Short mmCIF file of C-alpha atoms and ligand atoms in Angstrom, two decimals:
data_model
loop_
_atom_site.label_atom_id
_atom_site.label_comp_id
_atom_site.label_asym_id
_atom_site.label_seq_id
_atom_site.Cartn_x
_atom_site.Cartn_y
_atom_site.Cartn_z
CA UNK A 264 -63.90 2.16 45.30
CA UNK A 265 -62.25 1.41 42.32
CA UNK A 266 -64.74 -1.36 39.82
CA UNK A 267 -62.59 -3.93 38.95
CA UNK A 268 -61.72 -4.32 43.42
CA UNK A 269 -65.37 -3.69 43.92
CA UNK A 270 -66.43 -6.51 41.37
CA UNK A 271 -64.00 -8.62 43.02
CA UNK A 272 -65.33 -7.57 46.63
CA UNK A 273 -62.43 -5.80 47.70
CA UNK A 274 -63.05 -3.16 49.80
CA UNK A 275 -60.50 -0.39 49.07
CA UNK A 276 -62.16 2.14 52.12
CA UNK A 277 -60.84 -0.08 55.29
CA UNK A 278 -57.51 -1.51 55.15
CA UNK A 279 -56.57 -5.16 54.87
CA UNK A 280 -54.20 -7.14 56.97
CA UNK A 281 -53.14 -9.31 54.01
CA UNK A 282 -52.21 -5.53 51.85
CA UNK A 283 -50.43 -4.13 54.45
CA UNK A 284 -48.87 -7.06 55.27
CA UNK A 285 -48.12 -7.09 51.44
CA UNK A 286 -47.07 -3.33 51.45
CA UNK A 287 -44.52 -3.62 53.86
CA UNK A 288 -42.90 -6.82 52.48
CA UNK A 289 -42.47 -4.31 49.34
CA UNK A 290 -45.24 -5.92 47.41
CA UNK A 291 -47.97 -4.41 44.60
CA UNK A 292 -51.12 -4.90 45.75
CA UNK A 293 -52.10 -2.51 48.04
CA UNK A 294 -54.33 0.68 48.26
CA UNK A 295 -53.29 3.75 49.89
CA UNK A 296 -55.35 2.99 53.15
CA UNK A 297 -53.40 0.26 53.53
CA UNK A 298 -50.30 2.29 53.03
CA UNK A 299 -51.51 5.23 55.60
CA UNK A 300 -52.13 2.06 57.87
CA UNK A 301 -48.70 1.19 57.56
CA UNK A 302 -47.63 4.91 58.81
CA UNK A 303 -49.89 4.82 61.90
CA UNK A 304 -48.52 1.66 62.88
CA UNK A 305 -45.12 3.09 62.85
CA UNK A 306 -46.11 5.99 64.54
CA UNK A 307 -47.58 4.19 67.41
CA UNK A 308 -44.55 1.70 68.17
CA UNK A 309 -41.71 3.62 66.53
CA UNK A 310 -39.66 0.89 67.98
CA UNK A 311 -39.97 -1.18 65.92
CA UNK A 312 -39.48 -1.68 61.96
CA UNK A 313 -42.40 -3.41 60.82
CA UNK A 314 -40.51 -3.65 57.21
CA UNK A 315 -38.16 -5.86 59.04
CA UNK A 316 -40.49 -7.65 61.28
CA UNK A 317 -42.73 -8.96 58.49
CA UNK A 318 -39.55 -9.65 56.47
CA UNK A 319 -38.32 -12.01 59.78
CA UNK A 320 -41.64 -13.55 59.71
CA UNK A 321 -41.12 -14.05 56.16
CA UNK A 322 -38.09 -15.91 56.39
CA UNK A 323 -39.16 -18.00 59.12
CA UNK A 324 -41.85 -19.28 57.18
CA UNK A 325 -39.84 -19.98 53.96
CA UNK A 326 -37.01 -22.11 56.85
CA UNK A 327 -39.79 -24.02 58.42
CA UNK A 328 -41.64 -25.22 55.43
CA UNK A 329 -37.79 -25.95 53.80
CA UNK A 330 -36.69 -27.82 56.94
CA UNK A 331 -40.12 -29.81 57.10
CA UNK A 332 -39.94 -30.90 53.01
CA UNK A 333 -36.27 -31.38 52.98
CA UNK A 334 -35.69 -33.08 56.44
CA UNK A 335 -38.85 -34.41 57.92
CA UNK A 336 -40.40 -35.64 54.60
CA UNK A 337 -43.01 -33.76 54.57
CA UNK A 338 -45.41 -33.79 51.60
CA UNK A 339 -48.71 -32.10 52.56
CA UNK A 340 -49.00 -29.08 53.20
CA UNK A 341 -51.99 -26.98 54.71
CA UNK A 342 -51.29 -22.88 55.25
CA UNK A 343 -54.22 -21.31 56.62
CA UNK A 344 -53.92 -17.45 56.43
CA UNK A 345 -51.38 -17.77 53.17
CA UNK A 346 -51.81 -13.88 52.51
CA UNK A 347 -51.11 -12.23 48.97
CA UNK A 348 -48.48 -13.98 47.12
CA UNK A 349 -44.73 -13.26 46.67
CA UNK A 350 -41.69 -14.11 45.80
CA UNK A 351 -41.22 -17.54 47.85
CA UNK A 352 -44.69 -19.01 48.40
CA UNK A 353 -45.07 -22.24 50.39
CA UNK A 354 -45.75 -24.29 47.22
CA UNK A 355 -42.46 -22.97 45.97
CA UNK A 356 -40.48 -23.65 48.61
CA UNK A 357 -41.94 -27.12 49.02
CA UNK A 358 -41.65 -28.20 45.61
CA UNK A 359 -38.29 -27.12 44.86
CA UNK A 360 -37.16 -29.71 47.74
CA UNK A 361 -40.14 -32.07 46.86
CA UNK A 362 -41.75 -32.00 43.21
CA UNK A 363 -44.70 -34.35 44.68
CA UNK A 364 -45.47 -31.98 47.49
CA UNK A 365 -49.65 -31.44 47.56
CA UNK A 366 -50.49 -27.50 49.02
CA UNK A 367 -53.74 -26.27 49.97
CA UNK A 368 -53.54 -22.32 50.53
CA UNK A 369 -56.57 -20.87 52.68
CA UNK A 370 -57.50 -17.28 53.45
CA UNK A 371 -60.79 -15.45 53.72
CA UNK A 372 -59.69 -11.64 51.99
CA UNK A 373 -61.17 -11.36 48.59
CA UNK A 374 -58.07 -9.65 47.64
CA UNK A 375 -55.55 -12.97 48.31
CA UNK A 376 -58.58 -14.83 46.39
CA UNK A 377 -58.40 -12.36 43.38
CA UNK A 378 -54.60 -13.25 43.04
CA UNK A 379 -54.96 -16.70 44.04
CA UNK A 380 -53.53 -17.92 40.30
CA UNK A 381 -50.24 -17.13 40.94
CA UNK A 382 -50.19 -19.44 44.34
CA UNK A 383 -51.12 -22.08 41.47
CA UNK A 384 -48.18 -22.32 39.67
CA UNK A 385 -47.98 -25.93 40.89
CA UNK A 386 -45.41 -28.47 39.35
CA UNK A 387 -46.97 -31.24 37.40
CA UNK A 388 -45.77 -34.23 40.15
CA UNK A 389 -47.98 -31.87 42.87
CA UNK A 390 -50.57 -30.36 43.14
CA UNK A 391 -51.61 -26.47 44.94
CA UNK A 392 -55.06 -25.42 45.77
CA UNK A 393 -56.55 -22.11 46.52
CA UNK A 394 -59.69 -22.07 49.37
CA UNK A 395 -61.61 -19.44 50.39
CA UNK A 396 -62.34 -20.08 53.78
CA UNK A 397 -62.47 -18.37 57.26
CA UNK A 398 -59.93 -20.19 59.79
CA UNK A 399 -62.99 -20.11 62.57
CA UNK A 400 -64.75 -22.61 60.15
CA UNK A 401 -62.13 -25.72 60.73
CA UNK A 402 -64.70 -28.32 59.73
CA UNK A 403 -65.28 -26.83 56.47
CA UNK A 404 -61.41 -26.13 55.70
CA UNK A 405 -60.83 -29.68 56.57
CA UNK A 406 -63.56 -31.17 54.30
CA UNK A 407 -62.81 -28.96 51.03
CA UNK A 408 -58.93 -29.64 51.67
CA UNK A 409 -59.30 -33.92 52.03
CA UNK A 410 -59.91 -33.48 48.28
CA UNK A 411 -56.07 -32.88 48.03
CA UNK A 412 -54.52 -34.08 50.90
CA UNK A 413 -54.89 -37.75 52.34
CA UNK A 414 -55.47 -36.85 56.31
CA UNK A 415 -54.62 -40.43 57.22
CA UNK A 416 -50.98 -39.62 56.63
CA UNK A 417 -48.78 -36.72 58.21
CA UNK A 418 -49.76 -33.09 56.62
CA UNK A 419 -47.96 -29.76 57.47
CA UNK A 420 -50.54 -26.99 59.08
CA UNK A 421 -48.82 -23.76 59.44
CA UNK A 422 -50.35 -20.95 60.98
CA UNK A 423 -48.49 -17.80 60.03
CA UNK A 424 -49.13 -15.08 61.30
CA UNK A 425 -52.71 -15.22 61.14
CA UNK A 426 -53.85 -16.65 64.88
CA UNK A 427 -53.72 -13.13 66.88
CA UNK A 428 -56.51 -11.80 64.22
CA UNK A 429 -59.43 -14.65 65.80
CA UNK A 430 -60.53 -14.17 69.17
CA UNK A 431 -60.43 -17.49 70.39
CA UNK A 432 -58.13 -19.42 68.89
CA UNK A 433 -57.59 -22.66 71.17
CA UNK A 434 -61.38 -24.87 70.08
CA UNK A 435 -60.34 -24.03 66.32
CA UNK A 436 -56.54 -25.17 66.70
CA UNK A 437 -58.04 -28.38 68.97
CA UNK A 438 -60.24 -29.41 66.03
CA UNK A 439 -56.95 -29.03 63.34
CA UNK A 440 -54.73 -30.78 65.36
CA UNK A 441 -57.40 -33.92 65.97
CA UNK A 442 -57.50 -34.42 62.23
CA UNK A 443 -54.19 -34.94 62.06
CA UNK A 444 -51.86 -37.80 61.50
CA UNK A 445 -48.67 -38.82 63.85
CA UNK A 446 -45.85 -37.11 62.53
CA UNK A 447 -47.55 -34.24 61.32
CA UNK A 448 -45.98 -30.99 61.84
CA UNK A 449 -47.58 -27.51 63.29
CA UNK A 450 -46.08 -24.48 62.46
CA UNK A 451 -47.30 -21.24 64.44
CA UNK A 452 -46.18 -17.49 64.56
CA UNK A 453 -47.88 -15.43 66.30
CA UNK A 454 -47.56 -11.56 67.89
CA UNK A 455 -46.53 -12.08 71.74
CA UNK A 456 -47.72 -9.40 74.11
CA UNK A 457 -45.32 -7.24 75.89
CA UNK A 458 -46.73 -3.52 77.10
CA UNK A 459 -44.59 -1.52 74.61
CA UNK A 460 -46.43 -3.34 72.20
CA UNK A 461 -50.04 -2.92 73.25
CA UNK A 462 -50.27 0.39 70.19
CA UNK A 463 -50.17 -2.56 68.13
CA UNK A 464 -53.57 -4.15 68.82
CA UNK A 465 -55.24 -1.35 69.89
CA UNK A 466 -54.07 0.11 65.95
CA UNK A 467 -55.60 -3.04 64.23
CA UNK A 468 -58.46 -2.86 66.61
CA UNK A 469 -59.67 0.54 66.15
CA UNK A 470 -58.64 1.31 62.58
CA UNK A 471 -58.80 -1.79 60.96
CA UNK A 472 -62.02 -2.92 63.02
CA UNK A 473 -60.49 -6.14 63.72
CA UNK A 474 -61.96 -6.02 67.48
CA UNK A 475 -60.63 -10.03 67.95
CA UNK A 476 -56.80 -8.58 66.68
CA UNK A 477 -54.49 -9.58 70.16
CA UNK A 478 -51.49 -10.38 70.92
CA UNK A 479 -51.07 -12.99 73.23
CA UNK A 480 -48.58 -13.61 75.93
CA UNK A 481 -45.55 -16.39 75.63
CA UNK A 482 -47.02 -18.89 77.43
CA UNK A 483 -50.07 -19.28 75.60
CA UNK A 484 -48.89 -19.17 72.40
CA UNK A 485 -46.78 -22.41 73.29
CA UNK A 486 -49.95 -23.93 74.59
CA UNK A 487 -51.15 -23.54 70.63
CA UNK A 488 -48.52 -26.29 69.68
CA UNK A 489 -50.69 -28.93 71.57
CA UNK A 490 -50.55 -31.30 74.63
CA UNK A 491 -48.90 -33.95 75.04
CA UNK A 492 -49.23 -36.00 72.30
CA UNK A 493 -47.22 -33.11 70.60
CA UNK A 494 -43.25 -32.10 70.83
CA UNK A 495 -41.90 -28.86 70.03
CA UNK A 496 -39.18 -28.80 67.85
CA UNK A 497 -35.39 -27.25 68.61
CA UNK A 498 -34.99 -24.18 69.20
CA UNK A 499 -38.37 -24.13 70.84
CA UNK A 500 -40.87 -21.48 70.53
CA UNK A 501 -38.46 -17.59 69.83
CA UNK A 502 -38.10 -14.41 67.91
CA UNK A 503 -38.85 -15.98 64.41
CA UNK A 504 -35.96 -14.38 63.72
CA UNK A 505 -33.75 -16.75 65.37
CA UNK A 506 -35.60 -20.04 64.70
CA UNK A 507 -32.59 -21.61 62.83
CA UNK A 508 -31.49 -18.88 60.94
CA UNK A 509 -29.85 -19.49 57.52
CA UNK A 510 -27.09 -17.48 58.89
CA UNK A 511 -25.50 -16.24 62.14
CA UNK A 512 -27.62 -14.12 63.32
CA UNK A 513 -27.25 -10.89 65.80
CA UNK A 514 -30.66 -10.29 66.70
CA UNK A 515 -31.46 -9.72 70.00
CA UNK A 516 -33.45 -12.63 71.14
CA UNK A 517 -35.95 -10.44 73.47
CA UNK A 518 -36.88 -8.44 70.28
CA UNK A 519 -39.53 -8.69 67.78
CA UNK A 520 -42.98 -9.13 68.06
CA UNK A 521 -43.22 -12.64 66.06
CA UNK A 522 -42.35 -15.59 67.61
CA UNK A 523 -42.62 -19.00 66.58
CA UNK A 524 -42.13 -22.50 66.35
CA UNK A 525 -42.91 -26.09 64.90
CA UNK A 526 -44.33 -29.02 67.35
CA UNK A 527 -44.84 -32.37 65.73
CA UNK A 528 -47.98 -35.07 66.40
CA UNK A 529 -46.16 -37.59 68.69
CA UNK A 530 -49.20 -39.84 69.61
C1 SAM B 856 -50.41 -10.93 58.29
S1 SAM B 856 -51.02 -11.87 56.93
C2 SAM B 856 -49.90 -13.27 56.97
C3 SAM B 856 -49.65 -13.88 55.62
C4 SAM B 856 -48.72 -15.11 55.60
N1 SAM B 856 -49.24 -16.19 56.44
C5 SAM B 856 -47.34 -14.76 56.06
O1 SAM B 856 -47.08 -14.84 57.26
O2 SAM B 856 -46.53 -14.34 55.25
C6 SAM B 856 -52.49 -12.59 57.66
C7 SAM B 856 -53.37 -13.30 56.65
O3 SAM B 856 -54.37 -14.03 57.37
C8 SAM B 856 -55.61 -13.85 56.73
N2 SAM B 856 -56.69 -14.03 57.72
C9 SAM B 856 -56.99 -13.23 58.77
N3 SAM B 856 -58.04 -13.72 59.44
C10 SAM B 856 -58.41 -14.86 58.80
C11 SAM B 856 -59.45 -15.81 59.00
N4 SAM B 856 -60.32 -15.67 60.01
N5 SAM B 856 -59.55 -16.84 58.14
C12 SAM B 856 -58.68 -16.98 57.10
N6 SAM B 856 -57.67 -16.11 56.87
C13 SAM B 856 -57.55 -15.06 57.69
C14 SAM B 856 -55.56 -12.45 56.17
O4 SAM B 856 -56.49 -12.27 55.12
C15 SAM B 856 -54.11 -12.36 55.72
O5 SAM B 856 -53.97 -12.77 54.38
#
């Protein structure tokens, strides 16, 4: 292990999700077990290009947190599960519609935390905060983040990418969603089980020793966006790549292992 990562508790000997997911975006900061990671994963489900994939999931990110600052008037913003930064982080995108927007980032890799400055670049009307905190601890996210964001008015949660790594999701997104205002916003994407995808799981299970890593089929993933006190926004829950792309788009709507959506607090 290299000392400055093992200083900073990075362990360089088991890959990460947040440096592969980093390494095939085209980022920096990555190890090569991340990188030979990468490979097996492609070698497991050669049908699909997880280059592209992360890339839709991306961009679906960057639209939904646009759409909810520039159109919804959206101000707070909570992303649990932010993963390393690059090029367009949340803050960014929010604050280039909304200069006032307030962003708490959360993840629990000592890696994101060691480059947490640059998800800091906030602009002086806002205001961005880094926590380290593991998702399956809601109550303590919730506390350390009400010193930046006023939880009696709407706040953004998204979810990206992040909910197939805990093994039971529902009790942690039940407590989240409570604490939130009418007219907040949830934004999920999450891997959706199909068979030819099962090398996927089984991958981050066994190599990565992420024994909670699932995918989860359609139907309750779309339970995730709440009951009825929530609505799910048009298109509904898809391929991330087709949730109001910038442009037309040709993807074929059954492909892709990210789908997602945005519901909003009704009641
Ligand atoms: C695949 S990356 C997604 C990054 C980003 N949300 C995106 O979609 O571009 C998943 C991130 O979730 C973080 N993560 C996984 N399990 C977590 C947990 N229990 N608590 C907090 N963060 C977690 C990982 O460290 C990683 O940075």
């Amino acid at each position: 292990m290299g000392s400055q990562a093992e200083h900073e508790g990075i362990d360089t000997t088991t890959a990460s999700t947040a440096r592969v997911y980093d390494y095939l975006l085209g980022g920096k900061d990555h190890y090569a077990i991340d990188r030979e990671f990468a490979e097996r994963l492609a070698e497991r489900c050669p049908e699909l290009n997880f280059n592209w994939e992360v890339r839709q999931n991306r961009g679906f990110m960057v639209r939904a947190i646009r759409h909810l600052a520039a159109n919804a008037g959206m101000r707070q913003f909570l992303d649990i599960g932010t993963g390393l930064p690059t090029q367009e982080n949340a803050h960014q995108v929010a604050q280039a519609v909304a200069p006032d927007a307030r962003v708490v980032y959360v993840d629990n890799d000592p890696i994101v935390l060691a480059h947490a400055r640059a998800l800091l670049t906030s602009t002086p009307e806002g205001v961005t905060r880094y926590i380290d905190r593991d998702l399956r601890d809601p109550d303590a996210i919730l506390e350390d983040a009400a010193q930046v964001l006023d939880f009696s008015k709407p706040v953004v949660l998204s979810l990206i990418a992040v909910l197939h790594f805990v093994s039971d999701p529902e009790p942690v997104l039940e407590r989240l969603r409570a604490a939130l205002a009418p007219g907040s916003h949830l934004v999920i994407s999450h891997g959706v089980h199909r068979p030819e995808f099962e090398p996927i799981a089984e991958t981050y299970q066994r190599v990565m020793r992420l024994e909670d890593a699932a995918l989860r089929p359609y139907a309750r993933i779309q339970a995730m966006f709440g009951g009825p006190d929530w609505e799910i926004l048009d298109p509904g829950l898809v391929p991330v790549a087709v949730w109001r792309p910038d442009e037309p788009t040709l993807v074929d709507p059954a492909s892709g292992v990210f789908i997602g959506g945005i519901s909003r607090k009704v009641g």
